[in-house]
Amino acid sequence: MTESINLNNTIYLVSLFLFYWMLVNLASQNYKTSSDLSETKKNQQLALRDAESTHLTRSALNVLHDIDLDFTAEDFLSHAANTYEIVTKAFIAGDLQTLRPLLDATVLVTFEQEIQSRQSRREFSEFILISDPSPTILGVAVEPERVHVTVLFSPEVVHFTRSSEDTIIDGDPKKVVQVHHTWTFSRQLSNPDQPWQVLSTA
C-alpha cells in the first residue's frame, strides 16, 4: 500500500515537473517570437527608408538627365567640389575677379560686402581644406526657366582669422574641424552649355 502511494507521488511530481517545464519553454518561445518580429519590423522600416531615399535620389538625377542628356552625377559633383574649393580660396583672398563668373549676382554682392568689411578691419582669414569636400546632392528643383541643385559639402578644414596685430581672433590654426556647408547651384534650362552658378550658400 505504501509503495503504491510512493509511486503515485513520484508520478505526480514528474508530471508537475514536465508541466512546469512546458510552460517555461512556451513562454520563452513566445518572447523570442516577439523579439524576432520586432527586429524584423525594424529591418523592414530601415529597408523602406533606404529604398525611399534611393528612389528620391534616382528621381532627381533622372530630372537632370532629361534636361541635359550629357548630365552625369559624377561630373556634376566633381564640378561642384572644384567650384567649392575655388570659391572658398578666392573669398579668403578677396579675389572678386575669380568669384564673378562663379556666383549669382546676389551672392556676389554678399561676398563682396564681407570681403570689404574684413579688409576695412584689416583682418586676415585662412581657410585650409584638409580633406575632400565630399559633395552630396540633397535635392533638385525645376522652375520654368532654371534648374537648382542643392549640395552638401562636409570637408575637414583649418579655419582662423588674424587681426592686424597678428593675434588670433577667431578659429584655431592648430585645430582641424569638420564643417557642413549647403550650397545651391543654378543653371538656365534653355542653355545647358551655361556654367553652373552658386545661387546660395549656408
PDB file of C-alpha atoms in Angstrom:
ATOM      1  CA  MET A   1       0.000   0.000   0.000  1.00  0.00           C
ATOM      2  CA  THR A   2       2.837   2.398   0.947  1.00  0.00           C
ATOM      3  CA  GLU A   3       4.718   1.503  -2.248  1.00  0.00           C
ATOM      4  CA  SER A   4       1.603   2.361  -4.305  1.00  0.00           C
ATOM      5  CA  ILE A   5       1.328   5.764  -2.592  1.00  0.00           C
ATOM      6  CA  ASN A   6       5.015   6.492  -3.170  1.00  0.00           C
ATOM      7  CA  LEU A   7       4.654   5.536  -6.840  1.00  0.00           C
ATOM      8  CA  ASN A   8       1.651   7.821  -7.232  1.00  0.00           C
ATOM      9  CA  ASN A   9       3.566  10.668  -5.578  1.00  0.00           C
ATOM     10  CA  THR A  10       6.511  10.126  -7.918  1.00  0.00           C
ATOM     11  CA  ILE A  11       4.264  10.136 -10.979  1.00  0.00           C
ATOM     12  CA  TYR A  12       2.569  13.283  -9.711  1.00  0.00           C
ATOM     13  CA  LEU A  13       5.905  15.053  -9.142  1.00  0.00           C
ATOM     14  CA  VAL A  14       7.227  14.044 -12.556  1.00  0.00           C
ATOM     15  CA  SER A  15       4.003  15.233 -14.219  1.00  0.00           C
ATOM     16  CA  LEU A  16       4.190  18.518 -12.321  1.00  0.00           C
ATOM     17  CA  PHE A  17       7.813  18.990 -13.366  1.00  0.00           C
ATOM     18  CA  LEU A  18       7.021  18.258 -17.030  1.00  0.00           C
ATOM     19  CA  PHE A  19       4.079  20.673 -16.949  1.00  0.00           C
ATOM     20  CA  TYR A  20       6.255  23.399 -15.419  1.00  0.00           C
ATOM     21  CA  TRP A  21       8.997  22.725 -17.999  1.00  0.00           C
ATOM     22  CA  MET A  22       6.487  23.038 -20.856  1.00  0.00           C
ATOM     23  CA  LEU A  23       5.214  26.366 -19.500  1.00  0.00           C
ATOM     24  CA  VAL A  24       8.761  27.777 -19.288  1.00  0.00           C
ATOM     25  CA  ASN A  25       9.571  26.694 -22.855  1.00  0.00           C
ATOM     26  CA  LEU A  26       6.313  28.093 -24.180  1.00  0.00           C
ATOM     27  CA  ALA A  27       6.950  31.470 -22.527  1.00  0.00           C
ATOM     28  CA  SER A  28      10.498  31.508 -23.880  1.00  0.00           C
ATOM     29  CA  GLN A  29       9.319  30.765 -27.410  1.00  0.00           C
ATOM     30  CA  ASN A  30       6.663  33.488 -27.220  1.00  0.00           C
ATOM     31  CA  TYR A  31       9.246  36.041 -26.042  1.00  0.00           C
ATOM     32  CA  LYS A  32      11.686  35.047 -28.778  1.00  0.00           C
ATOM     33  CA  THR A  33       8.962  35.246 -31.401  1.00  0.00           C
ATOM     34  CA  SER A  34       8.005  38.715 -30.201  1.00  0.00           C
ATOM     35  CA  SER A  35      11.635  39.869 -30.302  1.00  0.00           C
ATOM     36  CA  ASP A  36      12.139  38.385 -33.753  1.00  0.00           C
ATOM     37  CA  LEU A  37       9.023  40.127 -35.038  1.00  0.00           C
ATOM     38  CA  SER A  38      10.164  43.420 -33.555  1.00  0.00           C
ATOM     39  CA  GLU A  39      13.610  43.056 -35.176  1.00  0.00           C
ATOM     40  CA  THR A  40      12.044  42.057 -38.480  1.00  0.00           C
ATOM     41  CA  LYS A  41       9.751  45.081 -38.392  1.00  0.00           C
ATOM     42  CA  LYS A  42      12.726  47.335 -37.622  1.00  0.00           C
ATOM     43  CA  ASN A  43      14.704  45.898 -40.537  1.00  0.00           C
ATOM     44  CA  GLN A  44      11.712  46.359 -42.843  1.00  0.00           C
ATOM     45  CA  GLN A  45      11.391  50.004 -41.796  1.00  0.00           C
ATOM     46  CA  LEU A  46      15.108  50.609 -42.415  1.00  0.00           C
ATOM     47  CA  ALA A  47      14.889  48.911 -45.797  1.00  0.00           C
ATOM     48  CA  LEU A  48      11.864  51.017 -46.697  1.00  0.00           C
ATOM     49  CA  ARG A  49      13.614  54.221 -45.645  1.00  0.00           C
ATOM     50  CA  ASP A  50      16.713  53.326 -47.683  1.00  0.00           C
ATOM     51  CA  ALA A  51      14.575  52.393 -50.670  1.00  0.00           C
ATOM     52  CA  GLU A  52      12.709  55.708 -50.485  1.00  0.00           C
ATOM     53  CA  SER A  53      15.975  57.619 -50.220  1.00  0.00           C
ATOM     54  CA  THR A  54      17.431  55.796 -53.207  1.00  0.00           C
ATOM     55  CA  HIS A  55      14.231  56.395 -55.164  1.00  0.00           C
ATOM     56  CA  LEU A  56      14.288  60.121 -54.439  1.00  0.00           C
ATOM     57  CA  THR A  57      17.926  60.431 -55.461  1.00  0.00           C
ATOM     58  CA  ARG A  58      17.332  58.451 -58.630  1.00  0.00           C
ATOM     59  CA  SER A  59      14.284  60.562 -59.489  1.00  0.00           C
ATOM     60  CA  ALA A  60      16.244  63.784 -59.001  1.00  0.00           C
ATOM     61  CA  LEU A  61      19.075  62.568 -61.223  1.00  0.00           C
ATOM     62  CA  ASN A  62      16.578  61.484 -63.876  1.00  0.00           C
ATOM     63  CA  VAL A  63      15.161  65.009 -63.936  1.00  0.00           C
ATOM     64  CA  LEU A  64      18.615  66.429 -64.561  1.00  0.00           C
ATOM     65  CA  HIS A  65      19.363  63.849 -67.227  1.00  0.00           C
ATOM     66  CA  ASP A  66      16.087  64.646 -69.014  1.00  0.00           C
ATOM     67  CA  ILE A  67      17.077  68.307 -69.103  1.00  0.00           C
ATOM     68  CA  ASP A  68      20.652  67.636 -70.205  1.00  0.00           C
ATOM     69  CA  LEU A  69      21.369  64.284 -71.861  1.00  0.00           C
ATOM     70  CA  ASP A  70      25.083  64.741 -71.157  1.00  0.00           C
ATOM     71  CA  PHE A  71      24.499  65.207 -67.423  1.00  0.00           C
ATOM     72  CA  THR A  72      26.063  62.690 -65.048  1.00  0.00           C
ATOM     73  CA  ALA A  73      26.103  62.851 -61.255  1.00  0.00           C
ATOM     74  CA  GLU A  74      29.841  62.098 -61.192  1.00  0.00           C
ATOM     75  CA  ASP A  75      30.706  65.037 -63.466  1.00  0.00           C
ATOM     76  CA  PHE A  76      28.387  67.422 -61.635  1.00  0.00           C
ATOM     77  CA  LEU A  77      29.732  66.506 -58.179  1.00  0.00           C
ATOM     78  CA  SER A  78      33.298  66.821 -59.434  1.00  0.00           C
ATOM     79  CA  HIS A  79      32.456  70.279 -60.786  1.00  0.00           C
ATOM     80  CA  ALA A  80      30.702  71.221 -57.526  1.00  0.00           C
ATOM     81  CA  ALA A  81      33.705  70.153 -55.429  1.00  0.00           C
ATOM     82  CA  ASN A  82      36.072  72.080 -57.686  1.00  0.00           C
ATOM     83  CA  THR A  83      33.860  75.182 -57.532  1.00  0.00           C
ATOM     84  CA  TYR A  84      33.688  74.919 -53.735  1.00  0.00           C
ATOM     85  CA  GLU A  85      37.489  74.937 -53.482  1.00  0.00           C
ATOM     86  CA  ILE A  86      37.930  77.804 -55.949  1.00  0.00           C
ATOM     87  CA  VAL A  87      35.225  79.969 -54.350  1.00  0.00           C
ATOM     88  CA  THR A  88      36.397  79.472 -50.759  1.00  0.00           C
ATOM     89  CA  LYS A  89      40.017  80.233 -51.687  1.00  0.00           C
ATOM     90  CA  ALA A  90      39.031  83.285 -53.757  1.00  0.00           C
ATOM     91  CA  PHE A  91      36.795  84.572 -50.964  1.00  0.00           C
ATOM     92  CA  ILE A  92      39.616  84.290 -48.416  1.00  0.00           C
ATOM     93  CA  ALA A  93      42.000  86.009 -50.833  1.00  0.00           C
ATOM     94  CA  GLY A  94      39.460  88.725 -51.682  1.00  0.00           C
ATOM     95  CA  ASP A  95      39.700  87.777 -55.361  1.00  0.00           C
ATOM     96  CA  LEU A  96      36.476  89.186 -56.831  1.00  0.00           C
ATOM     97  CA  GLN A  97      37.633  88.644 -60.405  1.00  0.00           C
ATOM     98  CA  THR A  98      37.644  84.870 -59.839  1.00  0.00           C
ATOM     99  CA  LEU A  99      34.335  84.964 -57.965  1.00  0.00           C
ATOM    100  CA  ARG A 100      32.286  86.947 -60.507  1.00  0.00           C
ATOM    101  CA  PRO A 101      31.634  84.215 -63.111  1.00  0.00           C
ATOM    102  CA  LEU A 102      31.004  81.569 -60.446  1.00  0.00           C
ATOM    103  CA  LEU A 103      28.458  83.360 -58.243  1.00  0.00           C
ATOM    104  CA  ASP A 104      24.919  84.572 -58.782  1.00  0.00           C
ATOM    105  CA  ALA A 105      24.679  88.386 -58.606  1.00  0.00           C
ATOM    106  CA  THR A 106      23.028  88.360 -55.162  1.00  0.00           C
ATOM    107  CA  VAL A 107      25.647  86.030 -53.683  1.00  0.00           C
ATOM    108  CA  LEU A 108      28.424  88.062 -55.288  1.00  0.00           C
ATOM    109  CA  VAL A 109      27.176  91.239 -53.596  1.00  0.00           C
ATOM    110  CA  THR A 110      27.130  89.477 -50.210  1.00  0.00           C
ATOM    111  CA  PHE A 111      30.647  88.111 -50.704  1.00  0.00           C
ATOM    112  CA  GLU A 112      31.913  91.500 -51.837  1.00  0.00           C
ATOM    113  CA  GLN A 113      30.477  93.191 -48.752  1.00  0.00           C
ATOM    114  CA  GLU A 114      32.053  90.578 -46.480  1.00  0.00           C
ATOM    115  CA  ILE A 115      35.442  90.996 -48.157  1.00  0.00           C
ATOM    116  CA  GLN A 116      35.313  94.788 -47.912  1.00  0.00           C
ATOM    117  CA  SER A 117      34.254  94.599 -44.266  1.00  0.00           C
ATOM    118  CA  ARG A 118      37.120  92.228 -43.444  1.00  0.00           C
ATOM    119  CA  GLN A 119      39.638  94.405 -45.277  1.00  0.00           C
ATOM    120  CA  SER A 120      38.406  97.568 -43.545  1.00  0.00           C
ATOM    121  CA  ARG A 121      39.102  95.888 -40.195  1.00  0.00           C
ATOM    122  CA  ARG A 122      42.500  94.793 -41.535  1.00  0.00           C
ATOM    123  CA  GLU A 123      41.780  91.168 -40.670  1.00  0.00           C
ATOM    124  CA  PHE A 124      43.293  88.175 -42.453  1.00  0.00           C
ATOM    125  CA  SER A 125      41.463  84.869 -42.750  1.00  0.00           C
ATOM    126  CA  GLU A 126      42.677  81.405 -43.613  1.00  0.00           C
ATOM    127  CA  PHE A 127      40.503  78.519 -44.784  1.00  0.00           C
ATOM    128  CA  ILE A 128      42.623  75.449 -45.480  1.00  0.00           C
ATOM    129  CA  LEU A 129      40.975  72.322 -46.896  1.00  0.00           C
ATOM    130  CA  ILE A 130      42.376  69.215 -45.234  1.00  0.00           C
ATOM    131  CA  SER A 131      40.072  66.677 -46.887  1.00  0.00           C
ATOM    132  CA  ASP A 132      37.893  66.385 -49.969  1.00  0.00           C
ATOM    133  CA  PRO A 133      34.684  68.497 -49.775  1.00  0.00           C
ATOM    134  CA  SER A 134      32.683  65.235 -50.106  1.00  0.00           C
ATOM    135  CA  PRO A 135      29.733  66.732 -52.029  1.00  0.00           C
ATOM    136  CA  THR A 136      26.318  65.087 -51.761  1.00  0.00           C
ATOM    137  CA  ILE A 137      23.230  66.016 -53.781  1.00  0.00           C
ATOM    138  CA  LEU A 138      20.391  66.876 -51.390  1.00  0.00           C
ATOM    139  CA  GLY A 139      17.724  67.899 -53.854  1.00  0.00           C
ATOM    140  CA  VAL A 140      16.736  69.189 -57.275  1.00  0.00           C
ATOM    141  CA  ALA A 141      14.205  71.936 -58.045  1.00  0.00           C
ATOM    142  CA  VAL A 142      12.999  72.718 -61.544  1.00  0.00           C
ATOM    143  CA  GLU A 143      11.478  76.106 -62.329  1.00  0.00           C
ATOM    144  CA  PRO A 144      10.059  77.312 -65.664  1.00  0.00           C
ATOM    145  CA  GLU A 145      13.425  78.698 -66.770  1.00  0.00           C
ATOM    146  CA  ARG A 146      16.029  77.329 -64.368  1.00  0.00           C
ATOM    147  CA  VAL A 147      17.098  74.206 -62.518  1.00  0.00           C
ATOM    148  CA  HIS A 148      18.564  74.304 -58.998  1.00  0.00           C
ATOM    149  CA  VAL A 149      20.655  71.581 -57.351  1.00  0.00           C
ATOM    150  CA  THR A 150      21.321  71.725 -53.612  1.00  0.00           C
ATOM    151  CA  VAL A 151      24.589  70.166 -52.484  1.00  0.00           C
ATOM    152  CA  LEU A 152      26.011  69.410 -49.037  1.00  0.00           C
ATOM    153  CA  PHE A 153      29.776  69.783 -48.525  1.00  0.00           C
ATOM    154  CA  SER A 154      31.393  68.234 -45.430  1.00  0.00           C
ATOM    155  CA  PRO A 155      35.163  68.798 -45.576  1.00  0.00           C
ATOM    156  CA  GLU A 156      37.687  68.845 -42.770  1.00  0.00           C
ATOM    157  CA  VAL A 157      39.319  72.273 -42.583  1.00  0.00           C
ATOM    158  CA  VAL A 158      41.562  74.567 -40.603  1.00  0.00           C
ATOM    159  CA  HIS A 159      39.897  77.965 -40.314  1.00  0.00           C
ATOM    160  CA  PHE A 160      41.092  81.008 -38.394  1.00  0.00           C
ATOM    161  CA  THR A 161      41.296  84.800 -38.552  1.00  0.00           C
ATOM    162  CA  ARG A 162      44.140  87.077 -37.511  1.00  0.00           C
ATOM    163  CA  SER A 163      43.895  90.723 -36.504  1.00  0.00           C
ATOM    164  CA  SER A 164      46.155  93.451 -37.900  1.00  0.00           C
ATOM    165  CA  GLU A 165      48.326  92.861 -34.792  1.00  0.00           C
ATOM    166  CA  ASP A 166      48.723  89.204 -35.863  1.00  0.00           C
ATOM    167  CA  THR A 167      46.533  87.978 -32.991  1.00  0.00           C
ATOM    168  CA  ILE A 168      44.175  85.028 -33.496  1.00  0.00           C
ATOM    169  CA  ILE A 169      40.685  86.454 -33.054  1.00  0.00           C
ATOM    170  CA  ASP A 170      38.668  83.544 -34.411  1.00  0.00           C
ATOM    171  CA  GLY A 171      39.282  79.838 -35.000  1.00  0.00           C
ATOM    172  CA  ASP A 172      42.435  77.850 -34.261  1.00  0.00           C
ATOM    173  CA  PRO A 173      45.351  77.388 -36.699  1.00  0.00           C
ATOM    174  CA  LYS A 174      46.258  74.133 -34.966  1.00  0.00           C
ATOM    175  CA  LYS A 175      42.814  72.535 -34.951  1.00  0.00           C
ATOM    176  CA  VAL A 176      41.173  70.518 -37.725  1.00  0.00           C
ATOM    177  CA  VAL A 177      37.382  70.721 -37.687  1.00  0.00           C
ATOM    178  CA  GLN A 178      34.653  69.326 -39.911  1.00  0.00           C
ATOM    179  CA  VAL A 179      32.286  71.893 -41.388  1.00  0.00           C
ATOM    180  CA  HIS A 180      28.974  71.445 -43.186  1.00  0.00           C
ATOM    181  CA  HIS A 181      28.027  73.886 -45.925  1.00  0.00           C
ATOM    182  CA  THR A 182      24.901  73.709 -48.066  1.00  0.00           C
ATOM    183  CA  TRP A 183      25.172  75.408 -51.448  1.00  0.00           C
ATOM    184  CA  THR A 184      22.634  75.649 -54.235  1.00  0.00           C
ATOM    185  CA  PHE A 185      23.825  75.625 -57.843  1.00  0.00           C
ATOM    186  CA  SER A 186      21.677  77.054 -60.627  1.00  0.00           C
ATOM    187  CA  ARG A 187      21.609  76.980 -64.426  1.00  0.00           C
ATOM    188  CA  GLN A 188      19.267  78.098 -67.204  1.00  0.00           C
ATOM    189  CA  LEU A 189      17.174  75.333 -68.748  1.00  0.00           C
ATOM    190  CA  SER A 190      17.374  76.876 -72.203  1.00  0.00           C
ATOM    191  CA  ASN A 191      21.156  76.790 -72.228  1.00  0.00           C
ATOM    192  CA  PRO A 192      22.716  73.521 -70.998  1.00  0.00           C
ATOM    193  CA  ASP A 193      26.134  74.861 -72.003  1.00  0.00           C
ATOM    194  CA  GLN A 194      25.883  77.689 -69.488  1.00  0.00           C
ATOM    195  CA  PRO A 195      28.120  77.025 -66.463  1.00  0.00           C
ATOM    196  CA  TRP A 196      26.524  76.353 -63.102  1.00  0.00           C
ATOM    197  CA  GLN A 197      26.490  79.324 -60.757  1.00  0.00           C
ATOM    198  CA  VAL A 198      26.278  79.352 -56.963  1.00  0.00           C
ATOM    199  CA  LEU A 199      22.807  80.658 -56.124  1.00  0.00           C
ATOM    200  CA  SER A 200      23.063  80.499 -52.324  1.00  0.00           C
ATOM    201  CA  THR A 201      25.444  79.429 -49.553  1.00  0.00           C
ATOM    202  CA  ALA A 202      24.790  78.411 -45.957  1.00  0.00           C
TER     203      ALA A 202
END
